[in-house]
Amino acid sequence: MGLGGSCGKPAFLLPYLIRWDEENTLALESVAAEFDCFVEYGAYPHLKLHDAGQEVAAVQDWSNMGAVFVRPGYERAEELLRRLWDVLAPQG
C-alpha cells in the first residue's frame, strides 16, 4: 500500500475488513505476546515492545479496508505481518 499513516510506517493492505470482536481482539493480544509486545488501545491498536515501549506495528480498521503498519527495521516485521494477516482473517 506504501508509506503514510501511523508515523510514516509502510502500510500493508489486508484482503478483508476487520471487525473487532472478542475473538480477534484476543487473537491480537496473543500475537502481541508471541512477539514480546503489549497492545496499546486508542483510536486503533498499536503493538509495542515490552522492554522499550517502542511501537512496532499498528492495525487500522477503516470502514472499507484493514491495514497493518509495520516499523521499518523491525527485525521480525515480516513474521509479525504474516501472523497478523492469519489471525485477523474472518473465520467461516
Coordinates of C-alpha atoms in Angstrom, one line a residue:
M1 CA 0.0 0.0 0.0
G2 CA 3.0 2.3 0.5
L3 CA 4.1 4.8 3.1
G4 CA 2.0 7.0 5.2
G5 CA -0.3 7.0 8.2
S6 CA 0.9 5.7 11.5
C7 CA 4.1 7.7 11.9
G8 CA 5.3 7.1 8.3
K9 CA 5.5 3.3 8.6
P10 CA 4.9 1.2 5.5
A11 CA 1.3 0.1 5.2
F12 CA 0.1 -3.3 4.1
L13 CA -3.4 -3.7 2.9
L14 CA -5.3 -6.7 4.3
P15 CA -7.6 -8.6 1.8
Y16 CA -10.5 -8.3 4.3
L17 CA -12.2 -5.9 6.6
I18 CA -11.5 -6.1 10.4
R19 CA -14.5 -6.1 12.7
W20 CA -13.2 -6.0 16.3
D21 CA -14.9 -8.6 18.5
E22 CA -13.8 -10.7 21.4
E23 CA -12.3 -13.4 19.2
N24 CA -10.0 -11.3 17.1
T25 CA -9.1 -8.9 20.0
L26 CA -7.9 -12.0 22.0
A27 CA -6.0 -13.2 18.8
L28 CA -4.3 -9.8 18.6
E29 CA -3.3 -10.0 22.2
S30 CA -1.9 -13.5 21.6
V31 CA 0.2 -12.4 18.7
A32 CA 1.5 -9.5 20.7
A33 CA 2.6 -11.9 23.4
E34 CA 4.4 -14.1 20.8
F35 CA 6.4 -11.1 19.8
D36 CA 7.2 -9.8 23.3
C37 CA 4.8 -6.9 22.9
F38 CA 1.7 -5.5 24.5
V39 CA -1.3 -3.9 22.8
E40 CA -2.0 -0.2 23.5
Y41 CA -5.5 0.7 22.6
G42 CA -6.7 4.1 21.4
A43 CA -8.2 5.1 18.1
Y44 CA -6.7 1.8 16.9
P45 CA -4.4 -0.8 18.5
H46 CA -0.6 -0.5 18.5
L47 CA 1.8 -3.3 19.3
K48 CA 4.6 -2.1 21.5
L49 CA 7.7 -3.9 22.7
H50 CA 7.7 -4.7 26.4
D51 CA 11.3 -3.8 27.1
A52 CA 11.4 -0.4 25.4
G53 CA 7.8 0.5 24.6
Q54 CA 8.7 1.1 21.0
E55 CA 5.8 0.8 18.6
V56 CA 6.4 -1.9 16.0
A57 CA 3.0 -2.2 14.4
A58 CA -0.5 -0.7 14.2
V59 CA -3.7 -2.2 13.0
Q60 CA -6.3 0.0 11.4
D61 CA -9.8 -1.0 10.8
W62 CA -11.2 1.5 8.3
S63 CA -14.8 1.0 7.1
N64 CA -13.7 -0.1 3.6
M65 CA -10.4 -2.0 4.4
G66 CA -8.0 -3.2 7.0
A67 CA -4.3 -2.3 7.1
V68 CA -1.3 -3.1 9.2
F69 CA 1.6 -0.6 9.6
V70 CA 4.9 -2.1 10.5
R71 CA 8.0 -0.2 11.7
P72 CA 10.9 -0.2 9.1
G73 CA 13.9 -2.0 10.5
Y74 CA 12.0 -4.2 13.0
E75 CA 13.8 -7.5 12.5
R76 CA 10.6 -9.6 12.9
A77 CA 8.4 -7.4 10.7
E78 CA 7.6 -9.9 8.0
E79 CA 6.9 -12.6 10.5
L80 CA 4.6 -10.3 12.5
L81 CA 2.8 -9.1 9.4
R82 CA 2.1 -12.8 8.4
R83 CA 0.8 -13.7 11.8
L84 CA -1.5 -10.7 12.0
W85 CA -2.7 -11.5 8.4
D86 CA -3.6 -15.0 9.5
V87 CA -5.1 -14.4 12.9
L88 CA -7.3 -11.4 12.0
A89 CA -8.8 -13.0 8.9
P90 CA -12.5 -13.6 9.3
Q91 CA -13.4 -17.1 10.2
G92 CA -16.0 -19.1 8.3

